Structure formats: structure tokens, C-alpha cells
XYZ file of C-alpha atoms in Angstrom:
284
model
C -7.321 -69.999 79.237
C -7.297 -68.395 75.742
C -6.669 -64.914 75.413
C -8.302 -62.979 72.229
C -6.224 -59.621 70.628
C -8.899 -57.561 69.798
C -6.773 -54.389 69.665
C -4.521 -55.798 66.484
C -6.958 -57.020 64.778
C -8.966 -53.414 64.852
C -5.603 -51.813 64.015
C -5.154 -54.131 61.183
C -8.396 -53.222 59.580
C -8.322 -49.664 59.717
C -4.203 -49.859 58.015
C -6.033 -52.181 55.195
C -8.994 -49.583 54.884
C -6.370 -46.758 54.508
C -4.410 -48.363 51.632
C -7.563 -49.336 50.169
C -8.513 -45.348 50.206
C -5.428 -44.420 48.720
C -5.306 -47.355 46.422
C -8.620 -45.456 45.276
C -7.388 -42.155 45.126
C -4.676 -43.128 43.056
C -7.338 -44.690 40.711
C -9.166 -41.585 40.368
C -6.246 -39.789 39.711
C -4.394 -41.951 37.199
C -8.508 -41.907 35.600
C -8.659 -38.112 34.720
C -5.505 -37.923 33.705
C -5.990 -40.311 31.128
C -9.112 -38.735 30.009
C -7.659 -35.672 29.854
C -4.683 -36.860 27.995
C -7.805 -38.660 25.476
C -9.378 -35.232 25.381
C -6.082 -33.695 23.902
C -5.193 -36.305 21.877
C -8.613 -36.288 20.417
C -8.352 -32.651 20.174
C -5.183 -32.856 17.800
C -6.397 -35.517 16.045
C -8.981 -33.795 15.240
C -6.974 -30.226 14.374
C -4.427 -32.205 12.404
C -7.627 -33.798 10.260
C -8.731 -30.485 9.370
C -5.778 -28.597 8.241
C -4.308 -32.167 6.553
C -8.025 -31.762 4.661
C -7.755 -27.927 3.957
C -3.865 -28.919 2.337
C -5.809 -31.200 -0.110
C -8.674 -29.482 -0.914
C -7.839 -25.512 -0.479
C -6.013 -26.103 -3.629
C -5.737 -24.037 -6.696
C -5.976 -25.611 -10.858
C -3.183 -23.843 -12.982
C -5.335 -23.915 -16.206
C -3.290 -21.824 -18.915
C 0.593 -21.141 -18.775
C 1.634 -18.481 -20.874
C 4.706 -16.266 -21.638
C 5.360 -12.428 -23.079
C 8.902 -12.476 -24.946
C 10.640 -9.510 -24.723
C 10.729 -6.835 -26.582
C 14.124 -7.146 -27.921
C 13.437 -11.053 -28.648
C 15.659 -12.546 -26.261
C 13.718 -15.126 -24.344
C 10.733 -14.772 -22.065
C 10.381 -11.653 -19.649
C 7.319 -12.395 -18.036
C 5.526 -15.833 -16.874
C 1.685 -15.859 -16.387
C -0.622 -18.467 -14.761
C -4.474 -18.455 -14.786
C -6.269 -20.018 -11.662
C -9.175 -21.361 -10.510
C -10.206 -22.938 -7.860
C -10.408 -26.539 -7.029
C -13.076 -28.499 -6.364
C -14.600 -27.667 -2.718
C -11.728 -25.835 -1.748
C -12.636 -22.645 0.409
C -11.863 -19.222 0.110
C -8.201 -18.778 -1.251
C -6.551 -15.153 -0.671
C -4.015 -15.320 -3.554
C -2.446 -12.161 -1.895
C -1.089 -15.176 0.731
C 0.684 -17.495 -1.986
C 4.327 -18.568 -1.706
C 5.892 -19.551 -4.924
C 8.732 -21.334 -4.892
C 10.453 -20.658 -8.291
C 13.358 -23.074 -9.551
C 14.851 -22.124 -12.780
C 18.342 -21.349 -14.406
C 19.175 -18.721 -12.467
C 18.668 -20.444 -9.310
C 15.874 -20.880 -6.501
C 13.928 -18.288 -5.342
C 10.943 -17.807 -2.725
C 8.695 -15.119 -3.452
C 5.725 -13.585 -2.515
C 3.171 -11.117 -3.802
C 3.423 -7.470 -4.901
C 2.380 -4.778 -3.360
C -1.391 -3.840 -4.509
C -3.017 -0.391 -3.955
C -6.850 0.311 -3.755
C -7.862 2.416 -7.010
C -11.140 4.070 -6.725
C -12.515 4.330 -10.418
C -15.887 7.042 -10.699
C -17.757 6.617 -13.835
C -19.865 9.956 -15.067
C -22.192 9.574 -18.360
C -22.417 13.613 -18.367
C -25.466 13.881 -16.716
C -25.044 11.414 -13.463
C -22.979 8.293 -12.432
C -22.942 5.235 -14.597
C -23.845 3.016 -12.308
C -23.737 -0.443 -13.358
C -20.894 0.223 -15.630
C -18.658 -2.485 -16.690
C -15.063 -0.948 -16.039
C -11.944 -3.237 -17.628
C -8.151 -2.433 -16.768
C -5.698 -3.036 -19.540
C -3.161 -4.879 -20.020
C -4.348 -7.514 -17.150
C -7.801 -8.250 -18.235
C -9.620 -7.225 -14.927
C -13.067 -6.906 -15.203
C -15.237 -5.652 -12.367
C -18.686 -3.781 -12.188
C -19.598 -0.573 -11.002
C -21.584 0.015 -7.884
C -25.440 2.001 -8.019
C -23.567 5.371 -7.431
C -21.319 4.461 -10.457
C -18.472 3.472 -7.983
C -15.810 0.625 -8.879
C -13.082 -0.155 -6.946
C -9.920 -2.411 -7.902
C -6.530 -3.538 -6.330
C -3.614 -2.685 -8.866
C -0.142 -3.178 -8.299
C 2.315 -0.614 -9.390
C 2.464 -0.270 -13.176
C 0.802 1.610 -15.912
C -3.123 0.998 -16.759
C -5.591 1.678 -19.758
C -9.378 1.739 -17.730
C -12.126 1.491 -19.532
C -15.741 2.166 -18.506
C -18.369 0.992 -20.771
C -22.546 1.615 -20.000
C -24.582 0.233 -23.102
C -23.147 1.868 -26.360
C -21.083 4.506 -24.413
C -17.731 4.385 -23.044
C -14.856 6.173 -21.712
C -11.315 5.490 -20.887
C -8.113 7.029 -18.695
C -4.971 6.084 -18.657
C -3.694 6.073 -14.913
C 0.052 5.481 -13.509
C -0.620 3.620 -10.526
C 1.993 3.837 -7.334
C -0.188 4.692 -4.391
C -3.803 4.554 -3.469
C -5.234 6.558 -6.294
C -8.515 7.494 -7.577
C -9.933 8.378 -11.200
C -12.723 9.819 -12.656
C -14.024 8.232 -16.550
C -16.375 10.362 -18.125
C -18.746 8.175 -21.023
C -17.930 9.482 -23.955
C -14.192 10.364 -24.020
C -11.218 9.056 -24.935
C -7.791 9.655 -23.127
C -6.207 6.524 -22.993
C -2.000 6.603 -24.054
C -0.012 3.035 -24.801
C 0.593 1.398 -21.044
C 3.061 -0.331 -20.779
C 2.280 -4.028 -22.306
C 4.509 -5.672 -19.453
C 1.517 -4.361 -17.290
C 2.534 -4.598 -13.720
C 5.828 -3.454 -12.706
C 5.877 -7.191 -10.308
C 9.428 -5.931 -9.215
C 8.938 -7.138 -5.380
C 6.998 -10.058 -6.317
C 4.252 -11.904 -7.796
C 0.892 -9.618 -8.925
C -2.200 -10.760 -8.881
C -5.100 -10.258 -11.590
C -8.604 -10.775 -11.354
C -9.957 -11.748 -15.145
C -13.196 -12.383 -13.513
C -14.274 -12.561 -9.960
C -17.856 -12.764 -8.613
C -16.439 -10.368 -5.484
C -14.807 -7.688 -7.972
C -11.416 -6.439 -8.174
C -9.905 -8.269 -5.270
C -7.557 -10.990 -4.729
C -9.746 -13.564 -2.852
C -11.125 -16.658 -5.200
C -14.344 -17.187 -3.212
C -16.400 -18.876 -6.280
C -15.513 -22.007 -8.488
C -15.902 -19.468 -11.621
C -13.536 -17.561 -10.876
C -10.342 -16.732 -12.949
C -7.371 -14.760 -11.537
C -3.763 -14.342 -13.576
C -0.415 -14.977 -11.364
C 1.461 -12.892 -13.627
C 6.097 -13.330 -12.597
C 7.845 -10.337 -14.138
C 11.447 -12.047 -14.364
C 13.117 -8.906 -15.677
C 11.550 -6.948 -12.878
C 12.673 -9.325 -9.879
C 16.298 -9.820 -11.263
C 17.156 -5.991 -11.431
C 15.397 -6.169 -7.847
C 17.811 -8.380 -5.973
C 15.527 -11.821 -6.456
C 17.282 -14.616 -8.083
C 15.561 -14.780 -11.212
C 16.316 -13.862 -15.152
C 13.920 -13.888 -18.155
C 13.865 -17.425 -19.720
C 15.908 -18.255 -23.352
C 14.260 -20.624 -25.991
C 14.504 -24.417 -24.374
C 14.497 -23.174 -20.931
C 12.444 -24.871 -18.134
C 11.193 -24.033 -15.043
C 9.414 -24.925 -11.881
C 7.040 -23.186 -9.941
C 5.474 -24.147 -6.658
C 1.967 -22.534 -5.563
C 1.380 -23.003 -2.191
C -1.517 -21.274 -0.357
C -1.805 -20.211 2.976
C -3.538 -23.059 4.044
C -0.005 -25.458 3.045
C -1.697 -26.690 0.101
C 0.552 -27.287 -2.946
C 0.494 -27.422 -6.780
C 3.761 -27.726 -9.171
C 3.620 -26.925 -12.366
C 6.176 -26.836 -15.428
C 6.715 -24.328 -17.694
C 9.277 -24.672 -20.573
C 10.070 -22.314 -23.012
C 9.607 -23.169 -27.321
C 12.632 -23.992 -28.872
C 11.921 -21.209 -30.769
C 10.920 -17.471 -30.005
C 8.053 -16.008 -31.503
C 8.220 -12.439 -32.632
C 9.399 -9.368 -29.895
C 6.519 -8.900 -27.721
C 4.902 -11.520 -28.423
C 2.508 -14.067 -26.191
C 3.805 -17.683 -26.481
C 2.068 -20.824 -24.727
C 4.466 -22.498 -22.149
């Protein structure tokens, strides 16, 4: 009397188990991609955390700002900083600064000289000096021979007096630097001339000096006691192209250090209202 549709009811099943598969597929999908988009996301998060920390802490200090007037009195020809580092920042390769220099003259971005390895050989007259303290004048760079009496320094172009000294003996050269050079001191003589007191020549950008570096004569600040000297040679830069001019008594300007890192430090410099004598050193 009653009649029972077994067929539909079979084909009804296996159409809800198929959208139930799908509807389960689709899970699985939409599931990795999300934790693949939280695996990125955590990724960057993570990236942008450590270069927003190496911006804060891969920092430098500015701890002296000094200026050299010019010769003929007129204002200030040169601009030096000395730099450490700052508190648990890494290795900083000063050779990869940016300064961003805004003065009277203008804005300018500039970057750093040009530095050539100089290979200094210290002889006492009857072997090396080895352990020789050799000094480069006008800079200040101080750096220690190797065992085989062996010193080597990064100079940019300019005029040097070095100076080897082992005990109570010493010797000094003076050497024109404008390639990768070499010179040999010998303990005991003397052959040093005037250099140049502007030291550097700094006319395609900023030089860098080591006053004292626990790696030697290069320009990477790898140790908290370390002092290097930013040195801006604004007579040098002006007559090569860069918009910059030596600074007149009252005159203020800004400099901004960054590092390669994208960490940042301003500092001030202003000029006395009054010049102290031609070639001078005056405190900015």
C-alpha cells in the first residue's frame, strides 16, 4: 500500500557527503593560508623589530665639536667631530655614514672620502721594530706595528707627518698620500717637512680618522673605547661642486650622522662670535 524511495534518499546522502568534503577542503585550504600569511607576518614583525632596534642602538655619541679657522682669518675652513660609540651598539663602518649638512650655503648630502691603504715598515737599523707605535700627523691616528714591524693605515688624500716610535728611538717621513702607497721609517732619523695642517684634502667628502681604535688604522668602531675624528673640509667641498662654504663668526650649522644601519644623531655646531687667531682650533 505504501511505497518507500530508497533511491532518493541514497542520492541525497551521497550530494550532502560531497558538500560536506568540499566544505572540508575549503577549510583546509582557507587554514594554511592563514598560517602562512601568520608565518610572514610574524616574519616581518620580527625583521622590522630588529632593524627598528639596530636604528636606536647602532648609534654613534658626537663627544667634541671643534673648528680650524683659516689661515687668512676669515671664518672656519674645516669642521671636526670625535665619535664613539653608543652604548651596545654593534659594529659601525664610519666609511658608510651619510651626513646631511644644512648650513648657509645651503643643504648638502655627503658621503665619505676616498681612503687608500698605506703600508708603513719600521727598521731600528738592525731588524724591524716590531711593536712600534707609529702616529700620523695632523689627524692624530695612532696604530701599532705588527711582529715583523708592519703597520698598516687607511689615509685619505692629503699630506702626512708618520712617526714611528720603539722605546727611546724614533723616526719619521713625511709622505704625500694619493694612491695606495707604502713607506719605510728607519729609528733614528728625521725627515719629516710641515704637512699641510688642513690634513686631509676631504674634497669629495667626509674623512675619517682613527685617534684610537682597538682594530688599528681602519674605519670600523668595533669597541666602546674607541675614538675616530669626522673631520668636513668646507673649503675643499665648495671648490669641488658640493654646496658648502667655510663658516663666518655667528654662523650655525646642522649636521646629520646617519649610519648604515638608519640610525641618526643631529648635532649643532655654531661658530664664536669672534675668530680666534689664523689657523687656529676653536671649540664649536
Amino acid at each position: 500500500m505504501f511505497e518507500t524511495q530508497t533511491e532518493d534518499r541514497g542520492q541525497v546522502g551521497i550530494g550532502t557527503l560531497i558538500v560536506f568534503i568540499a566544505m572540508v577542503l575549503v577549510a583546509a585550504i582557507a587554514a594554511g593560508v592563514l598560517i602562512n600569511t601568520a608565518g610572514f607576518l610574524q616574519t616581518q614583525a620580527e625583521d622590522t623589530g630588529i632593524e627598528s632596534t639596530q636604528q636606536v642602538s647602532d648609534n654613534v655619541r658626537v663627544l667634541t665639536e671643534v673648528g680650524s679657522v683659516a689661515d687668512d682669518g676669515s671664518g672656519v675652513e674645516k669642521t671636526s667631530l670625535t665619535l664613539q660609540r653608543a652604548p651596545g651598539a654593534g659594529d659601525i663602518d664610519l666609511s658608510e655614514m651619510d651626513i646631511q649638512y644644512l648650513g648657509p650655503s645651503g643643504a648638502e648630502n655627503i658621503g665619505a672620502a676616498e681612503t687608500y691603504t698605506v703600508t708603513v715598515d719600521v727598521e731600528d737599523g738592525t731588524g724591524t721594530g716590531a711593536n712600534a707605535d707609529v702616529s700620523v700627523a695632523p689627524i692624530g691616528t695612532s696604530v701599532t706595528a705588527d711582529d715583523s714591524g708592519t703597520a698598516t693605515i687607511e689615509l685619505p688624500a692629503g699630506t702626512y707627518d708618520i712617526e714611528a716610535t720603539d722605546g727611546s728611538a724614533t723616526g719619521s717621513e713625511t709622505l704625500t698620500v694619493s694612491d695606495d702607497a707604502s713607506q719605510t721609517i728607519t729609528l733614528g732619523s728625521d725627515n719629516t717637512e710641515t704637512s699641510d695642517p688642513a690634513g686631509p684634502d676631504g674634497n669629495t667628502g667626509y674623512t675619517v680618522s682613527a685617534i684610537s681604535s682597538e682594530s688599528g688604522g681602519d674605519n670600523v668602531m668595533t669597541d666602546n673605547g674607541d675614538r675616530y675624528r669626522i673631520t668636513l673640509n668646507h673649503t675643499a667641498l665648495g671648490g669641488s661642486g658640493f654646496n658648502i662654504a667655510a663658516l663666518g663668526a655667528g654662523d650655525e650649522a646642522e649636521l646629520t650622522l646617519t649610519t648604515a644601519s638608519g640610525a641618526q644623531r643631529t648635532v649643532t655646531v655654531q661658530v664664536p662670535d669672534s675668530l680666534a687667531s689664523a689657523g687656529s682650533v676653536v671649540a664649536l
